[in-house]
Coordinates of N, CA and C in Angstrom, one line a residue:
Chain B
X1 N 104.2 96.0 77.2 CA 104.1 96.5 78.6 C 104.1 98.0 78.7
X2 N 103.1 98.6 79.4 CA 103.0 100.0 79.5 C 103.9 100.5 80.6
X3 N 104.5 101.6 80.4 CA 105.3 102.2 81.4 C 106.0 103.4 81.0
X4 N 107.0 103.8 81.8 CA 107.8 105.0 81.6 C 109.3 104.6 81.4
X5 N 109.9 105.1 80.3 CA 111.3 104.8 80.0 C 112.1 106.1 80.1
X6 N 113.1 106.0 81.0 CA 114.0 107.1 81.1 C 115.4 106.7 80.6
X7 N 116.0 107.6 79.9 CA 117.4 107.3 79.4 C 118.2 108.6 79.3
X8 N 119.5 108.5 79.5 CA 120.2 107.3 79.9 C 120.1 107.0 81.3
X9 N 120.5 105.8 81.8 CA 120.4 105.4 83.2 C 121.5 106.1 84.0
X10 N 122.7 106.2 83.4 CA 123.8 106.9 84.0 C 124.4 107.9 83.0
X11 N 124.8 109.0 83.5 CA 125.3 110.1 82.6 C 126.3 110.9 83.3
X12 N 127.4 111.1 82.6 CA 128.5 111.9 83.2 C 128.7 113.1 82.3
X13 N 128.9 114.3 82.9 CA 129.1 115.5 82.1 C 130.1 116.4 82.7
X14 N 130.7 117.2 81.9 CA 131.7 118.1 82.5 C 130.9 119.4 82.9
X15 N 131.5 120.1 83.8 CA 130.9 121.4 84.2 C 130.8 122.3 83.0
X16 N 129.7 123.0 82.9 CA 129.5 124.0 81.8 C 128.8 123.4 80.6
X17 N 128.5 122.1 80.7 CA 127.8 121.5 79.5 C 126.3 121.3 79.9
X18 N 125.5 121.5 78.9 CA 124.1 121.2 79.0 C 123.9 119.7 78.7
X19 N 122.9 119.1 79.4 CA 122.6 117.7 79.1 C 121.1 117.5 79.1
X20 N 120.6 116.6 78.2 CA 119.1 116.4 78.2 C 118.8 114.9 78.6
X21 N 117.9 114.8 79.5 CA 117.4 113.5 80.0 C 116.1 113.2 79.3
X22 N 116.0 112.0 78.8 CA 114.8 111.6 78.0 C 113.8 110.9 79.0
X23 N 112.5 111.2 78.7 CA 111.4 110.5 79.4 C 110.3 110.3 78.4
X24 N 109.9 109.0 78.2 CA 108.9 108.6 77.3 C 107.9 107.7 78.0
X25 N 106.6 107.9 77.8 CA 105.6 107.0 78.4 C 104.6 106.6 77.4
X26 N 104.2 105.3 77.5 CA 103.2 104.8 76.6 C 101.9 104.4 77.4
X27 N 101.6 105.1 78.4 CA 100.5 104.9 79.3 C 99.3 105.8 78.9
X28 N 99.5 106.7 77.9 CA 98.5 107.7 77.5 C 98.1 108.6 78.7
X29 N 99.1 108.9 79.6 CA 98.8 109.7 80.7 C 98.9 111.2 80.2
X30 N 98.0 112.0 80.9 CA 98.0 113.4 80.5 C 99.2 114.2 81.2
X31 N 99.4 114.0 82.4 CA 100.4 114.8 83.2 C 101.7 114.0 83.3
X32 N 102.8 114.8 83.2 CA 104.1 114.3 83.4 C 104.9 115.2 84.3
X33 N 105.9 114.6 85.0 CA 106.6 115.3 86.1 C 108.1 115.0 86.0
X34 N 108.9 115.9 86.5 CA 110.3 115.7 86.8 C 110.6 116.0 88.2
X35 N 111.3 115.0 88.9 CA 111.7 115.2 90.3 C 113.2 115.0 90.3
X36 N 113.8 115.7 91.3 CA 115.2 115.5 91.6 C 115.3 114.9 93.0
X37 N 116.3 113.9 93.2 CA 116.5 113.3 94.5 C 118.0 113.3 94.8
X38 N 118.3 113.9 96.0 CA 119.7 113.9 96.4 C 119.9 112.8 97.5
X39 N 121.1 112.3 97.7 CA 121.3 111.2 98.7 C 120.6 111.4 100.0
X40 N 119.8 110.5 100.5 CA 119.2 110.5 101.8 C 118.1 111.5 101.9
X41 N 117.6 112.1 100.7 CA 116.6 113.1 100.8 C 115.4 112.6 100.1
X42 N 114.3 113.4 100.2 CA 113.1 113.1 99.5 C 113.1 113.6 98.1
X43 N 112.0 113.6 97.4 CA 111.9 114.0 96.0 C 111.5 115.5 95.9
X44 N 112.1 116.2 95.1 CA 111.8 117.7 94.9 C 111.3 117.9 93.5
X45 N 110.2 118.6 93.3 CA 109.6 118.8 92.0 C 110.3 119.8 91.2
X46 N 110.7 119.5 90.0 CA 111.4 120.5 89.1 C 110.4 121.2 88.2
X47 N 109.7 120.4 87.4 CA 108.7 120.9 86.4 C 107.6 119.8 86.3
X48 N 106.4 120.3 85.8 CA 105.4 119.4 85.5 C 104.6 119.9 84.4
X49 N 103.9 119.0 83.7 CA 103.1 119.4 82.5 C 101.8 118.6 82.5
X50 N 100.7 119.3 82.4 CA 99.4 118.6 82.4 C 98.8 118.4 80.9
X51 N 99.4 119.1 79.9 CA 98.9 119.0 78.6 C 100.1 119.4 77.6
X52 N 99.9 118.9 76.4 CA 100.9 119.2 75.4 C 101.1 120.7 75.2
X53 N 102.4 121.1 75.1 CA 102.7 122.5 74.8 C 102.5 123.4 76.0
X54 N 102.3 122.8 77.2 CA 102.2 123.6 78.4 C 102.9 122.9 79.6
X55 N 103.6 123.7 80.4 CA 104.3 123.2 81.5 C 104.4 124.3 82.6
X56 N 104.6 123.9 83.8 CA 104.7 124.8 85.0 C 106.0 124.5 85.8
X57 N 106.5 125.5 86.4 CA 107.7 125.3 87.3 C 107.2 124.7 88.5
X58 N 108.1 123.8 89.0 CA 107.9 123.2 90.3 C 108.7 124.0 91.4
X59 N 109.2 123.4 92.4 CA 109.8 124.1 93.5 C 111.3 124.4 93.3
X60 N 111.9 123.7 92.3 CA 113.4 124.0 92.1 C 113.7 124.0 90.6
X61 N 113.0 124.9 89.9 CA 113.1 124.9 88.4 C 114.3 125.6 87.9
X62 N 115.0 126.4 88.7 CA 116.1 127.2 88.2 C 117.3 126.3 87.7
X63 N 117.7 126.6 86.5 CA 118.8 125.9 85.9 C 118.3 124.7 85.1
X64 N 117.0 124.5 85.0 CA 116.4 123.4 84.2 C 115.5 124.0 83.2
X65 N 115.3 123.2 82.1 CA 114.2 123.5 81.1 C 113.6 122.3 80.6
X66 N 112.4 122.4 80.1 CA 111.6 121.2 79.7 C 110.9 121.6 78.4
X67 N 110.3 120.6 77.7 CA 109.4 120.8 76.6 C 108.4 119.7 76.6
X68 N 107.2 120.0 76.0 CA 106.2 118.9 75.9 C 105.5 119.1 74.6
X69 N 106.3 118.6 73.5 CA 105.8 118.7 72.2 C 104.9 117.5 71.8
X70 N 105.0 116.4 72.5 CA 104.2 115.3 72.3 C 103.7 114.8 73.7
X71 N 102.5 114.2 73.7 CA 101.9 113.7 74.9 C 102.8 112.7 75.6
X72 N 103.5 111.9 74.8 CA 104.2 110.8 75.4 C 105.6 111.1 75.8
X73 N 106.1 112.4 75.6 CA 107.5 112.7 75.8 C 107.6 114.0 76.6
X74 N 108.6 114.0 77.6 CA 108.8 115.2 78.4 C 110.3 115.3 78.8
X75 N 111.1 115.7 77.9 CA 112.5 115.7 78.1 C 112.9 116.9 79.1
X76 N 113.9 116.6 79.9 CA 114.5 117.6 80.8 C 115.9 118.0 80.4
X77 N 116.2 119.3 80.3 CA 117.5 119.7 80.0 C 118.1 120.3 81.3
X78 N 119.2 119.8 81.7 CA 120.0 120.4 82.8 C 121.0 121.3 82.3
X79 N 120.8 122.6 82.5 CA 121.7 123.6 81.8 C 122.9 123.9 82.7
X80 N 123.8 124.6 82.1 CA 125.1 125.0 82.8 C 124.7 125.9 84.0
X81 N 123.6 126.5 84.0 CA 123.2 127.4 85.0 C 122.8 126.7 86.3
X82 N 122.6 125.4 86.3 CA 122.2 124.6 87.5 C 123.5 124.4 88.2
X83 N 123.6 125.0 89.4 CA 124.9 125.0 90.2 C 125.3 123.7 90.8
X84 N 124.4 122.8 91.0 CA 124.7 121.6 91.7 C 123.9 120.5 91.0
X85 N 124.2 120.1 89.8 CA 123.4 119.2 89.0 C 123.5 117.7 89.4
X86 N 124.5 117.3 90.1 CA 124.7 115.9 90.4 C 123.6 115.4 91.2
X87 N 122.8 114.5 90.7 CA 121.6 114.0 91.4 C 121.0 112.8 90.7
X88 N 120.0 112.2 91.3 CA 119.2 111.2 90.7 C 117.9 111.9 90.2
X89 N 117.6 111.7 88.9 CA 116.4 112.4 88.3 C 115.3 111.4 88.0
X90 N 114.1 111.7 88.4 CA 113.0 110.8 88.3 C 111.9 111.4 87.5
X91 N 111.4 110.7 86.5 CA 110.3 111.2 85.7 C 109.0 110.4 86.1
X92 N 107.9 111.0 86.1 CA 106.7 110.3 86.5 C 105.5 110.8 85.6
X93 N 104.4 110.0 85.6 CA 103.2 110.4 84.8 C 102.0 110.1 85.6
X94 N 100.9 110.7 85.2 CA 99.6 110.5 86.0 C 98.5 110.7 85.0
X95 N 97.5 109.9 85.1 CA 96.2 110.0 84.3 C 95.3 111.0 85.0
X96 N 94.9 112.1 84.3 CA 94.1 113.1 85.0 C 92.6 112.9 84.8
X97 N 92.2 111.8 84.2 CA 90.8 111.6 84.0 C 90.2 111.3 85.4
X98 N 88.9 111.8 85.6 CA 88.3 111.6 86.9 C 88.1 110.2 87.2
X99 N 88.4 109.9 88.5 CA 88.2 108.5 89.0 C 89.1 107.5 88.3
X100 N 90.2 108.0 87.8 CA 91.1 107.1 87.1 C 92.2 106.4 88.0
X101 N 92.2 106.7 89.2 CA 93.2 106.1 90.1 C 93.6 107.1 91.2
X102 N 92.9 108.2 91.3 CA 93.0 109.1 92.4 C 94.5 109.5 92.7
X103 N 95.1 110.2 91.8 CA 96.4 110.8 92.1 C 97.5 109.9 92.1
X104 N 97.4 108.7 91.5 CA 98.5 107.7 91.5 C 99.5 108.1 90.5
X105 N 100.8 108.2 90.9 CA 101.9 108.5 90.0 C 102.6 107.2 89.6
X106 N 103.0 107.1 88.3 CA 103.8 106.0 87.8 C 105.2 106.6 87.5
X107 N 106.2 106.0 88.1 CA 107.6 106.5 88.0 C 108.4 105.7 87.0
X108 N 109.4 106.4 86.4 CA 110.4 105.7 85.6 C 111.5 105.2 86.6
X109 N 112.5 104.5 86.0 CA 113.6 103.9 86.8 C 114.7 104.9 87.2
X110 N 114.6 106.1 86.6 CA 115.5 107.2 87.0 C 116.8 107.3 86.1
X111 N 117.4 108.5 86.2 CA 118.6 108.8 85.5 C 119.6 109.4 86.5
X112 N 120.8 108.8 86.6 CA 121.7 109.3 87.6 C 122.8 110.2 86.8
X113 N 122.8 111.5 87.1 CA 123.7 112.4 86.5 C 124.8 112.7 87.4
X114 N 126.0 112.7 86.9 CA 127.2 113.0 87.7 C 128.0 114.1 86.9
X115 N 128.3 115.2 87.6 CA 129.0 116.2 86.9 C 130.5 116.1 87.4
X116 N 131.4 116.0 86.5 CA 132.8 115.8 86.9 C 133.5 117.1 87.0
Chain T
X1 N 98.6 121.3 101.9 CA 98.4 119.8 102.1 C 98.8 119.5 103.5
X2 N 98.1 118.5 104.0 CA 98.4 118.0 105.4 C 99.8 117.4 105.4
X3 N 100.5 117.7 106.5 CA 101.9 117.2 106.7 C 101.8 115.8 107.3
X4 N 102.8 114.9 107.0 CA 102.8 113.6 107.6 C 104.1 113.5 108.3
X5 N 104.1 112.6 109.4 CA 105.2 112.3 110.2 C 105.4 110.8 110.2
X6 N 106.6 110.4 109.8 CA 107.0 109.0 109.8 C 108.3 108.8 110.6
X7 N 108.5 107.6 111.2 CA 109.9 107.4 111.8 C 110.9 107.4 110.7
X8 N 112.1 107.8 111.0 CA 113.1 107.9 109.9 C 113.6 106.5 109.5
X9 N 113.5 105.5 110.4 CA 113.9 104.2 110.0 C 113.3 103.1 111.0
X10 N 113.2 101.9 110.5 CA 112.8 100.8 111.4 C 113.3 99.5 110.7
X11 N 113.4 98.5 111.6 CA 113.8 97.1 111.2 C 112.6 96.2 111.4
X12 N 112.5 95.2 110.5 CA 111.5 94.2 110.6 C 112.1 92.9 110.4
X13 N 111.5 91.9 111.0 CA 111.9 90.5 110.9 C 111.3 89.8 109.6
X14 N 112.1 89.2 108.9 CA 111.6 88.5 107.7 C 110.6 87.5 108.1
X15 N 109.5 87.4 107.3 CA 108.4 86.5 107.5 C 107.4 87.0 108.5
X16 N 107.7 88.0 109.2 CA 106.7 88.6 110.2 C 106.0 89.8 109.5
X17 N 104.9 90.2 110.1 CA 104.2 91.4 109.6 C 104.9 92.6 110.0
X18 N 105.0 93.5 109.0 CA 105.7 94.8 109.3 C 104.6 95.9 109.3
X19 N 104.6 96.6 110.4 CA 103.6 97.7 110.6 C 104.3 99.1 110.6
X20 N 104.0 99.8 109.5 CA 104.6 101.1 109.3 C 103.6 102.2 109.7
X21 N 104.0 103.0 110.7 CA 103.1 104.1 111.1 C 103.2 105.4 110.4
X22 N 102.2 106.2 110.3 CA 102.2 107.5 109.7 C 101.2 108.4 110.5
X23 N 101.6 109.5 110.9 CA 100.8 110.5 111.6 C 100.4 111.6 110.6
X24 N 99.2 112.0 110.5 CA 98.7 113.1 109.7 C 97.6 113.8 110.4
X25 N 97.9 114.4 111.5 CA 96.9 115.0 112.4 C 96.1 116.2 111.8
X26 N 96.6 116.8 110.7 CA 95.9 118.0 110.1 C 95.2 117.6 108.8
X27 N 95.0 116.3 108.6 CA 94.4 115.9 107.4 C 93.0 116.5 107.2
X28 N 92.6 116.9 106.1 CA 91.2 117.4 105.9 C 90.3 116.4 105.2
X29 N 89.0 116.7 105.2 CA 88.1 115.7 104.8 C 88.2 115.1 103.4
X30 N 88.7 115.8 102.5 CA 88.8 115.3 101.1 C 90.2 114.8 100.7
X31 N 91.1 114.7 101.7 CA 92.5 114.2 101.5 C 92.6 112.7 101.7
X32 N 93.2 112.1 100.7 CA 93.5 110.7 100.8 C 94.9 110.4 101.4
X33 N 95.1 109.2 101.9 CA 96.4 108.8 102.4 C 96.9 107.8 101.3
X34 N 98.1 108.2 100.8 CA 98.8 107.3 99.8 C 100.1 106.8 100.4
X35 N 100.4 105.6 99.9 CA 101.7 105.0 100.3 C 102.5 104.6 99.0
X36 N 103.7 105.0 99.0 CA 104.6 104.5 97.9 C 105.9 104.0 98.6
X37 N 106.7 103.2 97.8 CA 107.9 102.8 98.3 C 109.0 102.9 97.2
X38 N 110.2 103.1 97.7 CA 111.3 103.2 96.7 C 112.5 102.3 97.2
X39 N 112.7 101.3 96.3 CA 113.8 100.4 96.5 C 115.1 101.2 96.0
X40 N 116.2 100.9 96.6 CA 117.4 101.7 96.4 C 117.7 101.8 94.9
X41 N 117.9 103.1 94.5 CA 118.3 103.4 93.1 C 117.2 103.1 92.1
X42 N 116.0 103.0 92.5 CA 114.9 102.8 91.6 C 113.9 103.9 91.7
X43 N 112.9 104.0 90.8 CA 111.8 104.9 91.0 C 110.8 104.5 92.0
X44 N 110.1 105.4 92.7 CA 109.1 105.0 93.7 C 108.0 104.2 93.0
X45 N 107.4 103.3 93.8 CA 106.3 102.5 93.3 C 105.1 102.7 94.2
X46 N 103.9 102.9 93.6 CA 102.7 103.0 94.3 C 102.3 101.7 95.0
X47 N 101.9 101.8 96.2 CA 101.4 100.6 97.0 C 99.9 100.6 97.2
X48 N 99.4 101.6 97.8 CA 98.0 101.6 98.2 C 97.5 103.0 98.5
X49 N 96.2 103.3 98.5 CA 95.7 104.5 99.1 C 94.3 104.3 99.6
X50 N 93.9 105.2 100.5 CA 92.6 105.1 101.1 C 92.1 106.5 101.6
X51 N 90.8 106.6 101.8 CA 90.2 107.8 102.3 C 89.8 107.7 103.8
X52 N 89.0 106.7 104.1 CA 88.6 106.5 105.5 C 88.4 105.0 105.8
X53 N 88.1 104.2 104.8 CA 88.0 102.8 105.1 C 89.3 102.1 105.0
X54 N 89.4 101.0 105.7 CA 90.6 100.2 105.5 C 90.7 99.6 104.1
X55 N 91.8 99.5 103.5 CA 92.0 99.0 102.2 C 93.0 97.8 102.2
X56 N 92.9 96.9 101.3 CA 93.8 95.8 101.1 C 94.0 95.5 99.6
X57 N 95.2 95.3 99.2 CA 95.5 94.8 97.9 C 96.5 93.7 98.0
X58 N 97.1 93.3 96.8 CA 98.0 92.2 96.8 C 99.3 92.5 97.5
X59 N 99.6 93.8 97.7 CA 100.9 94.2 98.3 C 100.8 94.4 99.8
X60 N 99.7 95.1 100.2 CA 99.7 95.5 101.6 C 98.3 95.8 102.0
X61 N 98.1 96.1 103.3 CA 96.9 96.6 103.9 C 97.1 98.0 104.5
X62 N 96.1 98.8 104.4 CA 96.1 100.2 104.9 C 95.0 100.3 106.0
X63 N 95.4 100.6 107.2 CA 94.5 100.8 108.3 C 94.5 102.3 108.7
X64 N 93.3 102.9 108.6 CA 93.2 104.3 108.9 C 92.4 104.5 110.1
X65 N 92.8 105.2 111.1 CA 92.1 105.4 112.4 C 90.8 106.1 112.1
X66 N 89.8 105.9 113.0 CA 88.5 106.5 112.8 C 88.5 108.0 112.7
X67 N 89.4 108.7 113.4 CA 89.5 110.1 113.4 C 90.4 110.6 112.2
X68 N 91.0 109.6 111.5 CA 91.8 109.8 110.3 C 93.1 110.6 110.6
X69 N 93.5 110.6 111.8 CA 94.7 111.4 112.1 C 96.0 110.5 112.0
X70 N 95.8 109.3 111.9 CA 97.0 108.4 111.7 C 96.6 107.2 110.9
X71 N 97.6 106.5 110.3 CA 97.4 105.3 109.6 C 98.6 104.4 109.7
X72 N 98.3 103.1 109.4 CA 99.4 102.1 109.4 C 99.4 101.3 108.1
X73 N 100.5 101.2 107.5 CA 100.7 100.3 106.4 C 101.2 99.0 106.9
X74 N 100.5 97.9 106.5 CA 100.9 96.6 107.0 C 101.4 95.7 105.8
X75 N 102.6 95.3 105.9 CA 103.1 94.3 105.0 C 103.0 92.9 105.6
X76 N 102.1 92.1 105.2 CA 101.7 90.9 106.0 C 102.8 89.9 106.3
X77 N 103.7 89.7 105.3 CA 104.8 88.7 105.5 C 106.0 89.3 104.9
X78 N 106.7 90.1 105.7 CA 107.9 90.9 105.1 C 108.9 89.9 104.5
X79 N 109.4 90.3 103.3 CA 110.5 89.6 102.7 C 111.7 90.5 102.6
X80 N 112.9 90.0 102.2 CA 114.0 90.8 102.1 C 113.8 91.9 101.0
X81 N 113.0 91.5 100.0 CA 112.7 92.4 98.9 C 111.9 93.6 99.2
X82 N 111.3 93.6 100.5 CA 110.5 94.7 101.0 C 111.4 95.8 101.6
X83 N 112.7 95.6 101.7 CA 113.6 96.6 102.2 C 113.6 97.8 101.2
X84 N 113.2 98.9 101.7 CA 112.9 100.1 100.9 C 112.6 101.3 101.8
X85 N 112.6 102.5 101.1 CA 112.1 103.7 101.8 C 110.6 103.8 101.5
X86 N 109.8 103.9 102.5 CA 108.3 104.0 102.4 C 107.9 105.4 102.7
X87 N 107.1 105.9 101.7 CA 106.6 107.3 101.8 C 105.1 107.3 102.1
X88 N 104.7 108.0 103.1 CA 103.3 108.3 103.4 C 103.0 109.7 103.0
X89 N 101.9 109.8 102.1 CA 101.6 111.2 101.5 C 100.1 111.4 101.7
X90 N 99.8 112.6 102.0 CA 98.4 113.0 102.1 C 98.0 114.0 101.1
X91 N 97.1 113.7 100.2 CA 96.7 114.6 99.1 C 95.3 114.5 98.8
X92 N 94.8 115.6 98.1 CA 93.4 115.5 97.6 C 93.5 114.5 96.4
X93 N 92.4 113.9 96.0 CA 92.4 112.9 95.0 C 92.7 113.4 93.6
X94 N 92.2 114.6 93.3 CA 92.4 115.1 91.9 C 92.9 116.5 92.0
X95 N 93.5 117.0 90.9 CA 94.0 118.3 90.8 C 95.3 118.4 91.6
X96 N 95.8 119.6 91.8 CA 97.0 119.8 92.6 C 98.1 119.0 92.2
X97 N 98.9 119.5 91.3 CA 100.0 118.6 90.8 C 101.3 118.7 91.6
X98 N 101.3 119.5 92.7 CA 102.5 119.6 93.5 C 102.6 118.4 94.5
X99 N 102.9 117.3 94.0 CA 103.0 116.0 94.8 C 104.3 115.9 95.4
X100 N 104.4 116.1 96.7 CA 105.7 116.2 97.4 C 106.0 114.9 98.2
X101 N 107.2 114.4 98.1 CA 107.6 113.3 98.8 C 108.7 113.7 99.9
X102 N 108.5 113.5 101.1 CA 109.4 113.8 102.2 C 110.5 112.7 102.2
X103 N 111.2 112.6 103.4 CA 112.3 111.7 103.5 C 111.9 110.2 103.7
X104 N 110.6 110.0 104.1 CA 110.1 108.7 104.2 C 110.7 107.9 105.4
X105 N 110.4 106.6 105.4 CA 110.8 105.7 106.5 C 111.6 104.6 105.9
X106 N 112.9 104.5 106.2 CA 113.8 103.5 105.7 C 113.5 102.2 106.4
X107 N 112.9 101.2 105.8 CA 112.6 100.0 106.4 C 113.6 98.9 105.9
X108 N 114.2 98.2 106.9 CA 115.1 97.2 106.6 C 114.6 95.9 107.1
X109 N 114.4 94.9 106.2 CA 113.9 93.6 106.6 C 115.1 92.7 106.9
X110 N 115.1 92.2 108.1 CA 116.3 91.4 108.6 C 116.0 89.9 108.6
X111 N 117.0 89.1 108.0 CA 116.8 87.7 107.9 C 116.6 87.1 109.3

């Protein structure tokens, strides 16, 4: 089954600690994204990557870092500099080939981070 | 990107058709209308998209007005499992990676 796997599903961390959320896709998609969702809110873009070894900041990149060393993997690190990290984090991917589905995103199941 | 306006919430009766409205009065000629839904504590799921013609798939139908300034997502026979937040998004088909999701429409299917 093709899809996106996010882990862990639930994560607790103490203030001041960095934590890395995993996102792996076997869809052979070019682009990958990280979104943050707070209760009752929409999704806000953190980082995105269109190609291996390249990524761009989204709307709320401060306090986060990413890497894209492999096409199928796009891990997100929530650093201690992120002032309010408790949230639901969603990873998504998209095929950039022309006429491949017109901008359709495939999402993972999400990772819920709670800072104690 | 064109902005969309959806009601914040609505209730639908189980077994009846659910009609979810979306206004996008500033849509431009090359922008598509996309619908996604998010069941509680899960990732959003793509439903359907269209440019100007009405579209139908196994999940829903999308009706776009002739002037393209509004659209309606139709769930033909709503079930309890259709309870979710539904997002209407207007975007160009390719490029532009800043895909933004607003607060959406919280749809509750009532038995």
